[in-house]
């Protein structure tokens, strides 16, 4: 009977270890943020005129709904409900102002009241920042990264020297509004690399 007791003991010990490991795994997973929302690629069109920076931000309504806690789109089509957007505009603008800003060195520029208008399944937000008379201008953005850390943002910058493109994400959250800018090739490479990283390392795909 001694071998039988030893076998029973080993069985109970193994069962306990397996159950403990499963509970530990559940606790670890519960503590991990499950980003089930995949934000679409949003964009900004920036026009710099002296110390005044006008920015038009375009993003999916569903991304604003998830991030700002509003309801502004039709359940079936995803199209923006103009009446709902009119009611929720203050909340949408508040969210954008807290995740997009223009700086003069480290001094925040002053935004205007802003506007939000429907554009099919998107919402277009327009804000104009007035900056102090001195200091290098920069655009800093973290739009939708609170609901999807891999959120991507494309910026089209129009200055006196022409129009060029930028790509922003959590690793590159800001850009200078003057000076050297990346080429279109570098922007494409940025999005390709970010997409590959999101596929292989973004567990939100299975959340």
PDB file of C-alpha atoms in Angstrom:
ATOM      1  CA  UNK A   1       0.000   0.000   0.000  1.00  0.00           C
ATOM      2  CA  UNK A   2       2.965   2.296   0.410  1.00  0.00           C
ATOM      3  CA  UNK A   3       3.421   2.790  -3.342  1.00  0.00           C
ATOM      4  CA  UNK A   4      -0.315   3.567  -3.646  1.00  0.00           C
ATOM      5  CA  UNK A   5      -0.078   6.274  -0.957  1.00  0.00           C
ATOM      6  CA  UNK A   6       2.929   7.793  -2.702  1.00  0.00           C
ATOM      7  CA  UNK A   7       1.079   7.822  -6.023  1.00  0.00           C
ATOM      8  CA  UNK A   8      -2.001   9.449  -4.427  1.00  0.00           C
ATOM      9  CA  UNK A   9       0.186  12.089  -2.791  1.00  0.00           C
ATOM     10  CA  UNK A  10       1.911  12.895  -6.064  1.00  0.00           C
ATOM     11  CA  UNK A  11      -1.443  13.122  -7.830  1.00  0.00           C
ATOM     12  CA  UNK A  12      -2.844  15.559  -5.241  1.00  0.00           C
ATOM     13  CA  UNK A  13       0.349  17.631  -5.346  1.00  0.00           C
ATOM     14  CA  UNK A  14       0.300  17.818  -9.131  1.00  0.00           C
ATOM     15  CA  UNK A  15      -3.389  18.761  -9.139  1.00  0.00           C
ATOM     16  CA  UNK A  16      -2.758  21.513  -6.586  1.00  0.00           C
ATOM     17  CA  UNK A  17       0.127  22.914  -8.618  1.00  0.00           C
ATOM     18  CA  UNK A  18      -1.945  22.968 -11.801  1.00  0.00           C
ATOM     19  CA  UNK A  19      -4.880  24.682 -10.066  1.00  0.00           C
ATOM     20  CA  UNK A  20      -2.533  27.198  -8.429  1.00  0.00           C
ATOM     21  CA  UNK A  21      -0.899  27.960 -11.787  1.00  0.00           C
ATOM     22  CA  UNK A  22      -4.300  28.509 -13.406  1.00  0.00           C
ATOM     23  CA  UNK A  23      -5.422  30.870 -10.655  1.00  0.00           C
ATOM     24  CA  UNK A  24      -2.145  32.758 -10.892  1.00  0.00           C
ATOM     25  CA  UNK A  25      -2.567  33.089 -14.660  1.00  0.00           C
ATOM     26  CA  UNK A  26      -6.099  34.416 -14.208  1.00  0.00           C
ATOM     27  CA  UNK A  27      -4.896  36.998 -11.693  1.00  0.00           C
ATOM     28  CA  UNK A  28      -2.147  38.159 -14.046  1.00  0.00           C
ATOM     29  CA  UNK A  29      -4.539  38.430 -16.988  1.00  0.00           C
ATOM     30  CA  UNK A  30      -7.056  40.315 -14.856  1.00  0.00           C
ATOM     31  CA  UNK A  31      -4.419  42.881 -14.054  1.00  0.00           C
ATOM     32  CA  UNK A  32      -3.495  43.431 -17.693  1.00  0.00           C
ATOM     33  CA  UNK A  33      -5.348  46.159 -19.616  1.00  0.00           C
ATOM     34  CA  UNK A  34      -7.380  44.492 -22.383  1.00  0.00           C
ATOM     35  CA  UNK A  35      -7.504  46.968 -25.237  1.00  0.00           C
ATOM     36  CA  UNK A  36     -10.335  45.447 -27.258  1.00  0.00           C
ATOM     37  CA  UNK A  37     -10.870  48.599 -29.333  1.00  0.00           C
ATOM     38  CA  UNK A  38      -8.759  49.072 -32.452  1.00  0.00           C
ATOM     39  CA  UNK A  39      -8.792  52.759 -33.378  1.00  0.00           C
ATOM     40  CA  UNK A  40      -8.822  53.754 -37.017  1.00  0.00           C
ATOM     41  CA  UNK A  41      -6.079  55.935 -38.464  1.00  0.00           C
ATOM     42  CA  UNK A  42      -6.935  59.534 -37.608  1.00  0.00           C
ATOM     43  CA  UNK A  43      -5.424  62.563 -39.302  1.00  0.00           C
ATOM     44  CA  UNK A  44      -4.602  66.233 -38.891  1.00  0.00           C
ATOM     45  CA  UNK A  45      -4.273  68.978 -41.481  1.00  0.00           C
ATOM     46  CA  UNK A  46      -2.137  71.776 -40.056  1.00  0.00           C
ATOM     47  CA  UNK A  47      -1.738  75.267 -41.441  1.00  0.00           C
ATOM     48  CA  UNK A  48       0.827  77.572 -39.842  1.00  0.00           C
ATOM     49  CA  UNK A  49       0.455  81.329 -40.350  1.00  0.00           C
ATOM     50  CA  UNK A  50       2.998  83.166 -38.237  1.00  0.00           C
ATOM     51  CA  UNK A  51       2.113  82.448 -34.618  1.00  0.00           C
ATOM     52  CA  UNK A  52      -1.356  81.129 -35.438  1.00  0.00           C
ATOM     53  CA  UNK A  53      -1.787  77.384 -36.000  1.00  0.00           C
ATOM     54  CA  UNK A  54      -5.038  76.082 -37.489  1.00  0.00           C
ATOM     55  CA  UNK A  55      -5.619  72.324 -37.231  1.00  0.00           C
ATOM     56  CA  UNK A  56      -8.380  70.178 -38.700  1.00  0.00           C
ATOM     57  CA  UNK A  57      -8.563  66.746 -37.058  1.00  0.00           C
ATOM     58  CA  UNK A  58     -10.465  63.954 -38.750  1.00  0.00           C
ATOM     59  CA  UNK A  59     -11.347  60.685 -36.968  1.00  0.00           C
ATOM     60  CA  UNK A  60     -13.983  57.975 -36.900  1.00  0.00           C
ATOM     61  CA  UNK A  61     -17.050  58.702 -34.801  1.00  0.00           C
ATOM     62  CA  UNK A  62     -16.762  55.291 -33.128  1.00  0.00           C
ATOM     63  CA  UNK A  63     -13.296  56.220 -31.853  1.00  0.00           C
ATOM     64  CA  UNK A  64     -14.671  59.362 -30.222  1.00  0.00           C
ATOM     65  CA  UNK A  65     -17.483  57.293 -28.744  1.00  0.00           C
ATOM     66  CA  UNK A  66     -15.068  54.861 -27.138  1.00  0.00           C
ATOM     67  CA  UNK A  67     -12.574  57.475 -25.935  1.00  0.00           C
ATOM     68  CA  UNK A  68     -14.881  60.320 -24.889  1.00  0.00           C
ATOM     69  CA  UNK A  69     -17.822  58.226 -23.695  1.00  0.00           C
ATOM     70  CA  UNK A  70     -20.328  59.792 -26.099  1.00  0.00           C
ATOM     71  CA  UNK A  71     -22.952  58.402 -28.473  1.00  0.00           C
ATOM     72  CA  UNK A  72     -22.860  60.192 -31.826  1.00  0.00           C
ATOM     73  CA  UNK A  73     -23.219  57.546 -34.556  1.00  0.00           C
ATOM     74  CA  UNK A  74     -25.999  55.373 -35.925  1.00  0.00           C
ATOM     75  CA  UNK A  75     -25.842  51.817 -34.618  1.00  0.00           C
ATOM     76  CA  UNK A  76     -26.164  50.137 -38.001  1.00  0.00           C
ATOM     77  CA  UNK A  77     -24.332  52.300 -40.529  1.00  0.00           C
ATOM     78  CA  UNK A  78     -21.848  54.018 -38.233  1.00  0.00           C
ATOM     79  CA  UNK A  79     -22.709  57.356 -39.827  1.00  0.00           C
ATOM     80  CA  UNK A  80     -22.617  60.412 -37.596  1.00  0.00           C
ATOM     81  CA  UNK A  81     -25.937  61.564 -36.184  1.00  0.00           C
ATOM     82  CA  UNK A  82     -25.756  65.344 -36.657  1.00  0.00           C
ATOM     83  CA  UNK A  83     -28.195  66.077 -33.824  1.00  0.00           C
ATOM     84  CA  UNK A  84     -26.351  63.849 -31.374  1.00  0.00           C
ATOM     85  CA  UNK A  85     -23.028  65.410 -32.386  1.00  0.00           C
ATOM     86  CA  UNK A  86     -24.412  68.905 -31.804  1.00  0.00           C
ATOM     87  CA  UNK A  87     -25.372  67.871 -28.263  1.00  0.00           C
ATOM     88  CA  UNK A  88     -22.087  66.076 -27.573  1.00  0.00           C
ATOM     89  CA  UNK A  89     -19.756  68.605 -29.222  1.00  0.00           C
ATOM     90  CA  UNK A  90     -18.511  70.044 -25.883  1.00  0.00           C
ATOM     91  CA  UNK A  91     -17.452  66.552 -24.735  1.00  0.00           C
ATOM     92  CA  UNK A  92     -15.770  65.788 -28.073  1.00  0.00           C
ATOM     93  CA  UNK A  93     -13.885  69.106 -28.094  1.00  0.00           C
ATOM     94  CA  UNK A  94     -12.859  68.647 -24.465  1.00  0.00           C
ATOM     95  CA  UNK A  95     -11.393  65.236 -25.291  1.00  0.00           C
ATOM     96  CA  UNK A  96      -9.498  66.588 -28.298  1.00  0.00           C
ATOM     97  CA  UNK A  97      -8.064  69.532 -26.358  1.00  0.00           C
ATOM     98  CA  UNK A  98      -6.784  67.168 -23.678  1.00  0.00           C
ATOM     99  CA  UNK A  99      -5.056  64.943 -26.251  1.00  0.00           C
ATOM    100  CA  UNK A 100      -3.851  67.451 -28.837  1.00  0.00           C
ATOM    101  CA  UNK A 101      -1.965  70.656 -28.188  1.00  0.00           C
ATOM    102  CA  UNK A 102       0.337  73.192 -29.781  1.00  0.00           C
ATOM    103  CA  UNK A 103       3.339  74.372 -27.778  1.00  0.00           C
ATOM    104  CA  UNK A 104       5.667  77.327 -28.060  1.00  0.00           C
ATOM    105  CA  UNK A 105       8.779  75.809 -26.516  1.00  0.00           C
ATOM    106  CA  UNK A 106       7.142  74.369 -23.376  1.00  0.00           C
ATOM    107  CA  UNK A 107       4.397  77.005 -23.134  1.00  0.00           C
ATOM    108  CA  UNK A 108       0.949  75.785 -24.280  1.00  0.00           C
ATOM    109  CA  UNK A 109      -0.628  77.924 -26.980  1.00  0.00           C
ATOM    110  CA  UNK A 110      -4.199  79.111 -26.508  1.00  0.00           C
ATOM    111  CA  UNK A 111      -6.897  77.235 -28.460  1.00  0.00           C
ATOM    112  CA  UNK A 112     -10.164  78.794 -29.567  1.00  0.00           C
ATOM    113  CA  UNK A 113     -13.588  77.336 -28.772  1.00  0.00           C
ATOM    114  CA  UNK A 114     -13.343  74.922 -31.685  1.00  0.00           C
ATOM    115  CA  UNK A 115     -15.930  73.345 -33.961  1.00  0.00           C
ATOM    116  CA  UNK A 116     -17.041  69.785 -34.696  1.00  0.00           C
ATOM    117  CA  UNK A 117     -18.948  68.764 -37.792  1.00  0.00           C
ATOM    118  CA  UNK A 118     -20.119  65.414 -39.199  1.00  0.00           C
ATOM    119  CA  UNK A 119     -18.401  63.898 -42.239  1.00  0.00           C
ATOM    120  CA  UNK A 120     -20.164  60.625 -43.034  1.00  0.00           C
ATOM    121  CA  UNK A 121     -18.670  58.130 -40.522  1.00  0.00           C
ATOM    122  CA  UNK A 122     -16.100  60.670 -39.339  1.00  0.00           C
ATOM    123  CA  UNK A 123     -16.085  63.750 -37.162  1.00  0.00           C
ATOM    124  CA  UNK A 124     -13.992  66.725 -38.240  1.00  0.00           C
ATOM    125  CA  UNK A 125     -12.785  68.943 -35.398  1.00  0.00           C
ATOM    126  CA  UNK A 126     -11.320  72.367 -36.177  1.00  0.00           C
ATOM    127  CA  UNK A 127      -9.223  74.229 -33.608  1.00  0.00           C
ATOM    128  CA  UNK A 128      -7.079  77.341 -33.948  1.00  0.00           C
ATOM    129  CA  UNK A 129      -4.201  77.948 -31.532  1.00  0.00           C
ATOM    130  CA  UNK A 130      -2.677  81.387 -30.922  1.00  0.00           C
ATOM    131  CA  UNK A 131       0.917  81.213 -29.673  1.00  0.00           C
ATOM    132  CA  UNK A 132       3.291  83.588 -27.876  1.00  0.00           C
ATOM    133  CA  UNK A 133       5.519  85.752 -30.053  1.00  0.00           C
ATOM    134  CA  UNK A 134       8.649  83.696 -29.471  1.00  0.00           C
ATOM    135  CA  UNK A 135       9.595  80.037 -29.157  1.00  0.00           C
ATOM    136  CA  UNK A 136       9.728  77.009 -31.434  1.00  0.00           C
ATOM    137  CA  UNK A 137       6.278  75.669 -32.315  1.00  0.00           C
ATOM    138  CA  UNK A 138       5.470  71.995 -31.783  1.00  0.00           C
ATOM    139  CA  UNK A 139       2.406  69.792 -32.159  1.00  0.00           C
ATOM    140  CA  UNK A 140       1.882  67.108 -29.511  1.00  0.00           C
ATOM    141  CA  UNK A 141      -0.794  64.449 -29.824  1.00  0.00           C
ATOM    142  CA  UNK A 142      -1.975  61.312 -27.991  1.00  0.00           C
ATOM    143  CA  UNK A 143      -5.394  60.937 -29.617  1.00  0.00           C
ATOM    144  CA  UNK A 144      -7.113  57.588 -28.839  1.00  0.00           C
ATOM    145  CA  UNK A 145      -3.984  56.075 -27.304  1.00  0.00           C
ATOM    146  CA  UNK A 146      -5.918  55.733 -24.041  1.00  0.00           C
ATOM    147  CA  UNK A 147      -8.226  53.179 -25.703  1.00  0.00           C
ATOM    148  CA  UNK A 148      -5.737  51.770 -28.235  1.00  0.00           C
ATOM    149  CA  UNK A 149      -2.018  52.250 -27.465  1.00  0.00           C
ATOM    150  CA  UNK A 150      -1.177  51.377 -31.089  1.00  0.00           C
ATOM    151  CA  UNK A 151      -3.349  54.199 -32.485  1.00  0.00           C
ATOM    152  CA  UNK A 152      -1.825  55.815 -35.570  1.00  0.00           C
ATOM    153  CA  UNK A 153      -2.127  59.423 -36.713  1.00  0.00           C
ATOM    154  CA  UNK A 154      -1.202  60.985 -40.042  1.00  0.00           C
ATOM    155  CA  UNK A 155      -0.356  64.694 -40.185  1.00  0.00           C
ATOM    156  CA  UNK A 156      -0.323  66.898 -43.258  1.00  0.00           C
ATOM    157  CA  UNK A 157       1.626  70.077 -42.533  1.00  0.00           C
ATOM    158  CA  UNK A 158       1.254  73.137 -44.740  1.00  0.00           C
ATOM    159  CA  UNK A 159       3.827  75.901 -44.326  1.00  0.00           C
ATOM    160  CA  UNK A 160       5.338  78.595 -46.519  1.00  0.00           C
ATOM    161  CA  UNK A 161       7.834  76.039 -47.835  1.00  0.00           C
ATOM    162  CA  UNK A 162       5.160  73.579 -48.980  1.00  0.00           C
ATOM    163  CA  UNK A 163       3.167  70.598 -47.768  1.00  0.00           C
ATOM    164  CA  UNK A 164       4.615  67.427 -46.259  1.00  0.00           C
ATOM    165  CA  UNK A 165       3.494  64.394 -44.278  1.00  0.00           C
ATOM    166  CA  UNK A 166       4.205  63.114 -40.786  1.00  0.00           C
ATOM    167  CA  UNK A 167       3.263  59.943 -38.922  1.00  0.00           C
ATOM    168  CA  UNK A 168       2.647  60.071 -35.168  1.00  0.00           C
ATOM    169  CA  UNK A 169       2.069  57.350 -32.573  1.00  0.00           C
ATOM    170  CA  UNK A 170       2.934  56.594 -28.935  1.00  0.00           C
ATOM    171  CA  UNK A 171       6.641  56.370 -29.814  1.00  0.00           C
ATOM    172  CA  UNK A 172       6.613  59.600 -31.842  1.00  0.00           C
ATOM    173  CA  UNK A 173       3.990  61.773 -30.123  1.00  0.00           C
ATOM    174  CA  UNK A 174       5.021  65.188 -31.407  1.00  0.00           C
ATOM    175  CA  UNK A 175       6.599  67.088 -34.284  1.00  0.00           C
ATOM    176  CA  UNK A 176       8.188  70.456 -34.930  1.00  0.00           C
ATOM    177  CA  UNK A 177       6.049  72.769 -37.027  1.00  0.00           C
ATOM    178  CA  UNK A 178       9.106  74.114 -38.799  1.00  0.00           C
ATOM    179  CA  UNK A 179      12.447  72.723 -39.931  1.00  0.00           C
ATOM    180  CA  UNK A 180      13.195  69.332 -41.442  1.00  0.00           C
ATOM    181  CA  UNK A 181      10.381  66.873 -42.020  1.00  0.00           C
ATOM    182  CA  UNK A 182      10.357  63.197 -43.032  1.00  0.00           C
ATOM    183  CA  UNK A 183       9.743  62.172 -46.609  1.00  0.00           C
ATOM    184  CA  UNK A 184       6.645  60.277 -47.759  1.00  0.00           C
ATOM    185  CA  UNK A 185       8.801  57.140 -47.916  1.00  0.00           C
ATOM    186  CA  UNK A 186       9.673  57.454 -44.237  1.00  0.00           C
ATOM    187  CA  UNK A 187       6.003  57.963 -43.370  1.00  0.00           C
ATOM    188  CA  UNK A 188       5.039  54.802 -45.275  1.00  0.00           C
ATOM    189  CA  UNK A 189       7.836  52.864 -43.585  1.00  0.00           C
ATOM    190  CA  UNK A 190       6.659  54.133 -40.183  1.00  0.00           C
ATOM    191  CA  UNK A 191       3.125  52.828 -40.728  1.00  0.00           C
ATOM    192  CA  UNK A 192       4.361  49.502 -42.104  1.00  0.00           C
ATOM    193  CA  UNK A 193       6.600  48.923 -39.078  1.00  0.00           C
ATOM    194  CA  UNK A 194       3.849  49.976 -36.670  1.00  0.00           C
ATOM    195  CA  UNK A 195       1.391  47.609 -38.365  1.00  0.00           C
ATOM    196  CA  UNK A 196       3.752  44.654 -38.069  1.00  0.00           C
ATOM    197  CA  UNK A 197       4.404  45.445 -34.393  1.00  0.00           C
ATOM    198  CA  UNK A 198       0.661  45.703 -33.747  1.00  0.00           C
ATOM    199  CA  UNK A 199      -0.003  42.294 -35.313  1.00  0.00           C
ATOM    200  CA  UNK A 200       2.752  40.425 -33.483  1.00  0.00           C
ATOM    201  CA  UNK A 201       2.733  42.178 -30.117  1.00  0.00           C
ATOM    202  CA  UNK A 202      -0.772  43.656 -29.764  1.00  0.00           C
ATOM    203  CA  UNK A 203      -2.726  41.193 -27.683  1.00  0.00           C
ATOM    204  CA  UNK A 204      -5.751  43.454 -28.053  1.00  0.00           C
ATOM    205  CA  UNK A 205      -6.507  41.477 -31.209  1.00  0.00           C
ATOM    206  CA  UNK A 206      -7.537  38.540 -29.052  1.00  0.00           C
ATOM    207  CA  UNK A 207      -9.055  40.486 -26.156  1.00  0.00           C
TER     208      UNK A 207
END
